[in-house]
Short mmCIF file of C-alpha atoms and ligand atoms in Angstrom, two decimals:
data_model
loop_
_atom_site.label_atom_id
_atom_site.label_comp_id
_atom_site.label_asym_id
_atom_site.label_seq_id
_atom_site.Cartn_x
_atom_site.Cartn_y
_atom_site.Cartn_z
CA UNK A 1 0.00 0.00 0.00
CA UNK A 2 1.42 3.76 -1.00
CA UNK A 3 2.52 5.62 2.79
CA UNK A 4 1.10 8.96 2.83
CA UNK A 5 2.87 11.94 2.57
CA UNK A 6 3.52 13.64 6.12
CA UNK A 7 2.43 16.96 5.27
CA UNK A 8 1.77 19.97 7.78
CA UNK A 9 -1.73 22.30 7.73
CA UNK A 10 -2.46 25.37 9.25
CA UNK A 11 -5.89 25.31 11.53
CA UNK A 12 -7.66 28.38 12.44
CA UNK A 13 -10.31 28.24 15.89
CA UNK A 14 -12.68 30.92 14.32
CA UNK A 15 -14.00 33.73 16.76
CA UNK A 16 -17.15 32.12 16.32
CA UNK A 17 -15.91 28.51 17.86
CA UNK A 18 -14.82 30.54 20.93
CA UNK A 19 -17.79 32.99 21.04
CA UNK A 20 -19.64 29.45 20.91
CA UNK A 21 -17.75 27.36 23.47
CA UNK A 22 -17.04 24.91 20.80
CA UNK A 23 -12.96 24.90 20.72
CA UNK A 24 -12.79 21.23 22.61
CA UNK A 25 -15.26 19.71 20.43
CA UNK A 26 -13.29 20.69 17.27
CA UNK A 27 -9.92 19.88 19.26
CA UNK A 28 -11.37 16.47 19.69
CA UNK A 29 -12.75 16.27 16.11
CA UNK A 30 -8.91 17.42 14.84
CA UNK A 31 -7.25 14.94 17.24
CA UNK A 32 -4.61 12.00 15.91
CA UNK A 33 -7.24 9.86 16.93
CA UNK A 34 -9.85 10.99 14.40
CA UNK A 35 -6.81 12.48 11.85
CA UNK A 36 -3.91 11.03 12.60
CA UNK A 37 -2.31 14.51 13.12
CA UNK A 38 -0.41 15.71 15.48
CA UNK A 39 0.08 19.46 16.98
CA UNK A 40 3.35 21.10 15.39
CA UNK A 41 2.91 24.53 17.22
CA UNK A 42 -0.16 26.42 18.43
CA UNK A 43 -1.08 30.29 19.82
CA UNK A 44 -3.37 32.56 20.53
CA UNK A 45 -3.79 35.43 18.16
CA UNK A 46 -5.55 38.98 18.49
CA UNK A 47 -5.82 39.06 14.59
CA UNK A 48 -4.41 42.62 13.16
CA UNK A 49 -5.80 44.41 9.73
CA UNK A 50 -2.64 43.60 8.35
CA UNK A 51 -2.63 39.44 9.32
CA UNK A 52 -6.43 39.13 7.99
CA UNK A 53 -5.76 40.67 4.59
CA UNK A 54 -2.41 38.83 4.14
CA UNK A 55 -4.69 35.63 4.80
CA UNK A 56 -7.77 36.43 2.83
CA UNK A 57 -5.37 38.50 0.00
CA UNK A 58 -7.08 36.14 -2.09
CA UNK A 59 -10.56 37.40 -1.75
CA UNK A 60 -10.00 41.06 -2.01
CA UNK A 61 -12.50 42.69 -4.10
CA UNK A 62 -15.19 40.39 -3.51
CA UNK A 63 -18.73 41.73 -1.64
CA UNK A 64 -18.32 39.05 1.68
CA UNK A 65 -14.46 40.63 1.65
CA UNK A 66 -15.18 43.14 4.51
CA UNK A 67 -17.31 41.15 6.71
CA UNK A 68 -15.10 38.46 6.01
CA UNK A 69 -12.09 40.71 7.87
CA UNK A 70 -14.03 41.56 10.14
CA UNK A 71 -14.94 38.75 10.91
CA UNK A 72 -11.38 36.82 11.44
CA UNK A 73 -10.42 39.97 13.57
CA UNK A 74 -13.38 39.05 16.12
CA UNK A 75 -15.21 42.49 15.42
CA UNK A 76 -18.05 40.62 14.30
CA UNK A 77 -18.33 38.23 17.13
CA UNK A 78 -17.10 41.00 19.88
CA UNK A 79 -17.92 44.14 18.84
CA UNK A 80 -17.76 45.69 22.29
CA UNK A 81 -15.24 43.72 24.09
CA UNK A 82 -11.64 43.93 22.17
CA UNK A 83 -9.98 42.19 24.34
CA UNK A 84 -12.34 38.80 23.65
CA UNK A 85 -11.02 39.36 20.31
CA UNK A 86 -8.62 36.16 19.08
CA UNK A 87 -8.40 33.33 17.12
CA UNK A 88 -6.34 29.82 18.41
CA UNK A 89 -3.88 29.28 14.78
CA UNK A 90 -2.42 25.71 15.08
CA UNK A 91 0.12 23.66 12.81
CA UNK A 92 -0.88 19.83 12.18
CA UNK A 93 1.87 17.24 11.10
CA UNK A 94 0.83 14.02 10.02
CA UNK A 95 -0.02 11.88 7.01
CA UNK A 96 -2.38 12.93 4.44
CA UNK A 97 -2.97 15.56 6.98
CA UNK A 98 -4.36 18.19 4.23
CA UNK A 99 -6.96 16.52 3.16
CA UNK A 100 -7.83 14.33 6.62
CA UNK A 101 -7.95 17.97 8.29
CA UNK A 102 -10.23 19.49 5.51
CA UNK A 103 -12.56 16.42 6.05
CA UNK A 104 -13.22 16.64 9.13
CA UNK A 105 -14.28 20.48 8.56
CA UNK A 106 -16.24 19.63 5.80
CA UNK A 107 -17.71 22.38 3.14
CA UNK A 108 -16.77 25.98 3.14
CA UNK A 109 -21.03 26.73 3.53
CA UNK A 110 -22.65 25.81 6.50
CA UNK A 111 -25.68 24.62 4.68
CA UNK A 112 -24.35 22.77 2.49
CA UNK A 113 -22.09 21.07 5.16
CA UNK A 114 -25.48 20.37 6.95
CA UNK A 115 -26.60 18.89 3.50
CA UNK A 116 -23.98 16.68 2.41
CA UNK A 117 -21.73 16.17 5.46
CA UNK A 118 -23.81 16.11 8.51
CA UNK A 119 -21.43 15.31 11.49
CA UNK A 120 -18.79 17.41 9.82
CA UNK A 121 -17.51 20.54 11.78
CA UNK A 122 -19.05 23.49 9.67
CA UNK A 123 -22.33 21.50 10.05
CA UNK A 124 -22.95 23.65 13.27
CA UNK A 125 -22.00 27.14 11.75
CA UNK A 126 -24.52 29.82 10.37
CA UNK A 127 -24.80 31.82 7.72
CA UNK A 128 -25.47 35.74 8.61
CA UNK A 129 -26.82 38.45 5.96
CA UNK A 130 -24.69 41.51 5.50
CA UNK A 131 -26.51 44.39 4.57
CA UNK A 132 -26.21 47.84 3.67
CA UNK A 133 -26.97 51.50 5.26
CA UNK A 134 -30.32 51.12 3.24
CA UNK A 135 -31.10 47.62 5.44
CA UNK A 136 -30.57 45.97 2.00
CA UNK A 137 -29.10 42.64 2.03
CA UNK A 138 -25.81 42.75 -0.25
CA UNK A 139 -24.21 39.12 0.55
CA UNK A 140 -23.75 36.93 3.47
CA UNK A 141 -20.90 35.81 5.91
CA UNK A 142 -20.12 32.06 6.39
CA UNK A 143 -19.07 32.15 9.91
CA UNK A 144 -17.59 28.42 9.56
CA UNK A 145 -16.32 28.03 12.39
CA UNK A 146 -13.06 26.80 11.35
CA UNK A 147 -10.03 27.03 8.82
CA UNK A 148 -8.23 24.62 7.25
CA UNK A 149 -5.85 24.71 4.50
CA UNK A 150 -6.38 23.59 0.96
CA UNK A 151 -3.16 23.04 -0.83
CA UNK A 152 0.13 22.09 -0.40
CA UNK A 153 1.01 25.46 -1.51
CA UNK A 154 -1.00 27.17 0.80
CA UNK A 155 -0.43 25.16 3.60
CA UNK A 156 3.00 26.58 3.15
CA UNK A 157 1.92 30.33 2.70
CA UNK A 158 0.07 30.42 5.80
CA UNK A 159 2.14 28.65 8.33
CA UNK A 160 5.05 31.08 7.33
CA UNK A 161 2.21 33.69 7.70
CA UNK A 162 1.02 32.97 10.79
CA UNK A 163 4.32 31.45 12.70
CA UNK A 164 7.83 32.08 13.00
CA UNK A 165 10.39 28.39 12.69
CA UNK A 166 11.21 28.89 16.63
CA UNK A 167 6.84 28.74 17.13
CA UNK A 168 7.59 25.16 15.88
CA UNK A 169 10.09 22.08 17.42
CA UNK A 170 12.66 21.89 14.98
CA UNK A 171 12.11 18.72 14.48
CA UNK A 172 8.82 19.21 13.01
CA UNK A 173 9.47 21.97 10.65
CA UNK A 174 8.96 21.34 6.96
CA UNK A 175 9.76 24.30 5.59
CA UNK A 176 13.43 25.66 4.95
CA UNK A 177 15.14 27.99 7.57
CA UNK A 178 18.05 30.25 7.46
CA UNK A 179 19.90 32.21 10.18
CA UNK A 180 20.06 35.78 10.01
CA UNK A 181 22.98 37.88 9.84
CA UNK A 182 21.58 41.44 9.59
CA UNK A 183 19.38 43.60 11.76
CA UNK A 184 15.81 44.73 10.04
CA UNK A 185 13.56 47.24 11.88
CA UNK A 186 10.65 48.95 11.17
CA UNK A 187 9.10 51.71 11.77
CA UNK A 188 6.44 54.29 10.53
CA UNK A 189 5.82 52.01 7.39
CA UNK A 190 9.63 52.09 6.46
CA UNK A 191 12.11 49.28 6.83
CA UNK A 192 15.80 49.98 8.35
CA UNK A 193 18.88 48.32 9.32
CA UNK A 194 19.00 50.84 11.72
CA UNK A 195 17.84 51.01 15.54
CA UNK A 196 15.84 54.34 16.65
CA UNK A 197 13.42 55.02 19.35
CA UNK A 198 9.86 53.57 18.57
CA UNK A 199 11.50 51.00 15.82
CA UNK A 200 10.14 47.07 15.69
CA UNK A 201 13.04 44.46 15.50
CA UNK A 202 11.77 42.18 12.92
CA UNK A 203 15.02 40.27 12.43
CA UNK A 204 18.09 40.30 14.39
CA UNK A 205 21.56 38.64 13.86
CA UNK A 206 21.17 34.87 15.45
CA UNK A 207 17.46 34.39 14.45
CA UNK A 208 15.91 31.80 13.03
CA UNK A 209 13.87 32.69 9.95
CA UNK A 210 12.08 30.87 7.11
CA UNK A 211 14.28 31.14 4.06
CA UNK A 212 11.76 33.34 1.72
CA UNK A 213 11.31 35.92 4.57
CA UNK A 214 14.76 36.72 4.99
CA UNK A 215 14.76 36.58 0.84
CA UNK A 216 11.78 38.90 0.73
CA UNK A 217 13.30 41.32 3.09
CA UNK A 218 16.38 41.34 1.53
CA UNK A 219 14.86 42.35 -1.94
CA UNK A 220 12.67 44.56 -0.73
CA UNK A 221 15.87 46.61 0.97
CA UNK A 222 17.48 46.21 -1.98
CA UNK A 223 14.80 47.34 -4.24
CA UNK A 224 13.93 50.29 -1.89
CA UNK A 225 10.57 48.96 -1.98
CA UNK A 226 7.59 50.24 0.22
CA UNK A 227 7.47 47.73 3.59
CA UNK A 228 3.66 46.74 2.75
CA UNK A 229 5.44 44.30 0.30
CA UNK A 230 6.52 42.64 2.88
CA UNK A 231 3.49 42.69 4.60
CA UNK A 232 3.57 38.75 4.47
CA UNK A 233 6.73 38.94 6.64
CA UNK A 234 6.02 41.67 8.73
CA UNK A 235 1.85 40.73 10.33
CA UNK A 236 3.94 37.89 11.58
CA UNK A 237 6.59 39.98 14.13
CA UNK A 238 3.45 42.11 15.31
CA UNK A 239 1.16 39.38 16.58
CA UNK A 240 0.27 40.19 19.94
CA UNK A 241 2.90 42.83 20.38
CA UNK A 242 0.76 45.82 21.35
CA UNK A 243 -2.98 46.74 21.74
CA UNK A 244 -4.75 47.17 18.20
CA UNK A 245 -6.72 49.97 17.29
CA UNK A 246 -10.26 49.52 17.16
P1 GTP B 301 -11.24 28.47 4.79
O1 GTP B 301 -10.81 27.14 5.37
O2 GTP B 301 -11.81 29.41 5.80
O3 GTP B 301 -10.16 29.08 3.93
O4 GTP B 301 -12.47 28.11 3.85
P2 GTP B 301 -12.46 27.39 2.44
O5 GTP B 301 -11.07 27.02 2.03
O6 GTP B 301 -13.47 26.31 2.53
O7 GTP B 301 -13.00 28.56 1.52
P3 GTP B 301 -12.20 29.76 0.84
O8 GTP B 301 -10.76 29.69 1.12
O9 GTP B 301 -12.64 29.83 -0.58
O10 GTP B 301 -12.84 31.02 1.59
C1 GTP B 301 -12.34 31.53 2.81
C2 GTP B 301 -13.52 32.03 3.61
O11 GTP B 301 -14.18 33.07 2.86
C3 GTP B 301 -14.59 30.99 3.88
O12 GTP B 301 -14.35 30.25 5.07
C4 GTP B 301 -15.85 31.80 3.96
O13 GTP B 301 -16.02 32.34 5.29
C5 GTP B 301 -15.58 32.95 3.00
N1 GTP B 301 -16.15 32.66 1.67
C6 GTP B 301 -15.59 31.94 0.67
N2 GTP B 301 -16.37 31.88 -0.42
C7 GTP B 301 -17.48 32.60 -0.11
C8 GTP B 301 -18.66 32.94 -0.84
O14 GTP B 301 -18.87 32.56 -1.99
N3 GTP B 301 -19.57 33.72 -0.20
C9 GTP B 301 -19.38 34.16 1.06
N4 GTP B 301 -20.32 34.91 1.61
N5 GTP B 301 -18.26 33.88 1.79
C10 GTP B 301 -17.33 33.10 1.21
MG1 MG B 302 -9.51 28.41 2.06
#
């Protein structure tokens, strides 16, 4: 019999699971038991602007887009209480893990996953109108409860989105890792190699980095490219660092 690839997945607890006291039901439902998958790094995350449209870049444009944000940054859940704002991001490892995680979530639409896959996760999420300032209903949010990867490829893009290699055991890290030799701040928007008062340290000599964020920062020095290219390195060394604005 072919062995299944060990493959790693990024899982998102949706402010909706936690809202809904739901989180050990779907840790059960994700367990190696029921996927064979094991946890490769987990954390709590207060989800930034920045971090929601680097994960949903691909939907920009589209009419859910804006509840959809607000929605992964807990405004739509907690509109009151920031602080209850967070989603639980988690790395599985295992076989076949892709497609065994995605399973046991089941389809994107909470109807549908009621249709065709009762028992699945999404089975016990709802579907909420959005409207406009007229009261009109424009689209609809799928709060689903949970996310799962769908591809290899972005399996890869999110993890490196959403963790740093030292968020992970070394030994179950997938994804290629370099150590850094030069210093990259930022601050006001702008990237430096150059400490002043109010800067970020994204990168220091000594740390750990994946491979295509040290790349990406590199070129985008280089280049003397605006920082929000490298928004896909940068939501990464802000999670959780300071209050965000409401
Ligand atoms: P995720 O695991 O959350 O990524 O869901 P998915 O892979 O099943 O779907 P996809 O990546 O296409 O969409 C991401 C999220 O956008 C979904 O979980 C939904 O909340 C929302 N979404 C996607 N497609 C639609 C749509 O056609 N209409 C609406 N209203 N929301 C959508
Ligand atoms: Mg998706």
């Amino acid at each position: 019999m072919q062995q299944e690839k060990v493959e790693q997945t990024l899982v998102l607890i949706k402010p909706d699971a936690l809202k809904n006291s739901v989180t050990g039901f779907l840790l059960s439902q994700l367990s190696e038991y029921h996927t064979g998958s094991r946890f490769a790094g987990a954390k709590i995350v207060q989800v930034s602007r920045m971090l929601a449209e680097q994960h949903y870049a691909a939907h920009q444009g589209k009419p859910f887009y804006e509840a959809l944000l607000d929605y992964i940054m807990g405004r739509a859940h907690y509109p009151d209480d920031a602080w209850k704002r967070r989603v639980i991001a988690i790395v599985y490892l295992g076989p076949g893990a892709l497609k065994k995680v995605r399973s046991v979530a089941g389809p994107t639409d909470p109807h549908v996953a009621r249709d065709e896959q009762p028992g699945c996760i999404r089975a016990l999420g709802t579907v909420v109108p959005i409207k406009n300032a007229a009261g009109e209903v424009i689209s609809e949010r799928l709060d689903n409860l949970i996310h799962a990867s769908a591809t290899h490829d972005e399996a890869e893009r999110e993890i490196k989105l959403w963790f740093t290699p030292c968020d992970i055991p070394p030994l179950m890290r997938t994804y290629p890792t370099d150590v850094c030799e030069e210093h990259y701040y930022l601050k006001d928007g702008e990237l430096s190699d150059t400490y002043e008062p109010g800067s970020v340290c994204l990168f220091a000599p000594g740390d750990v980095v994946w491979s295509s964020d040290l790349e990406l920062l590199r070129s985008c020095t280089r280049n003397a490219q605006a920082a929000s290219s490298c928004d896909v390195v940068i939501a990464k060394y802000l999670i959780n660092r300071n209050p965000l604005d409401d």
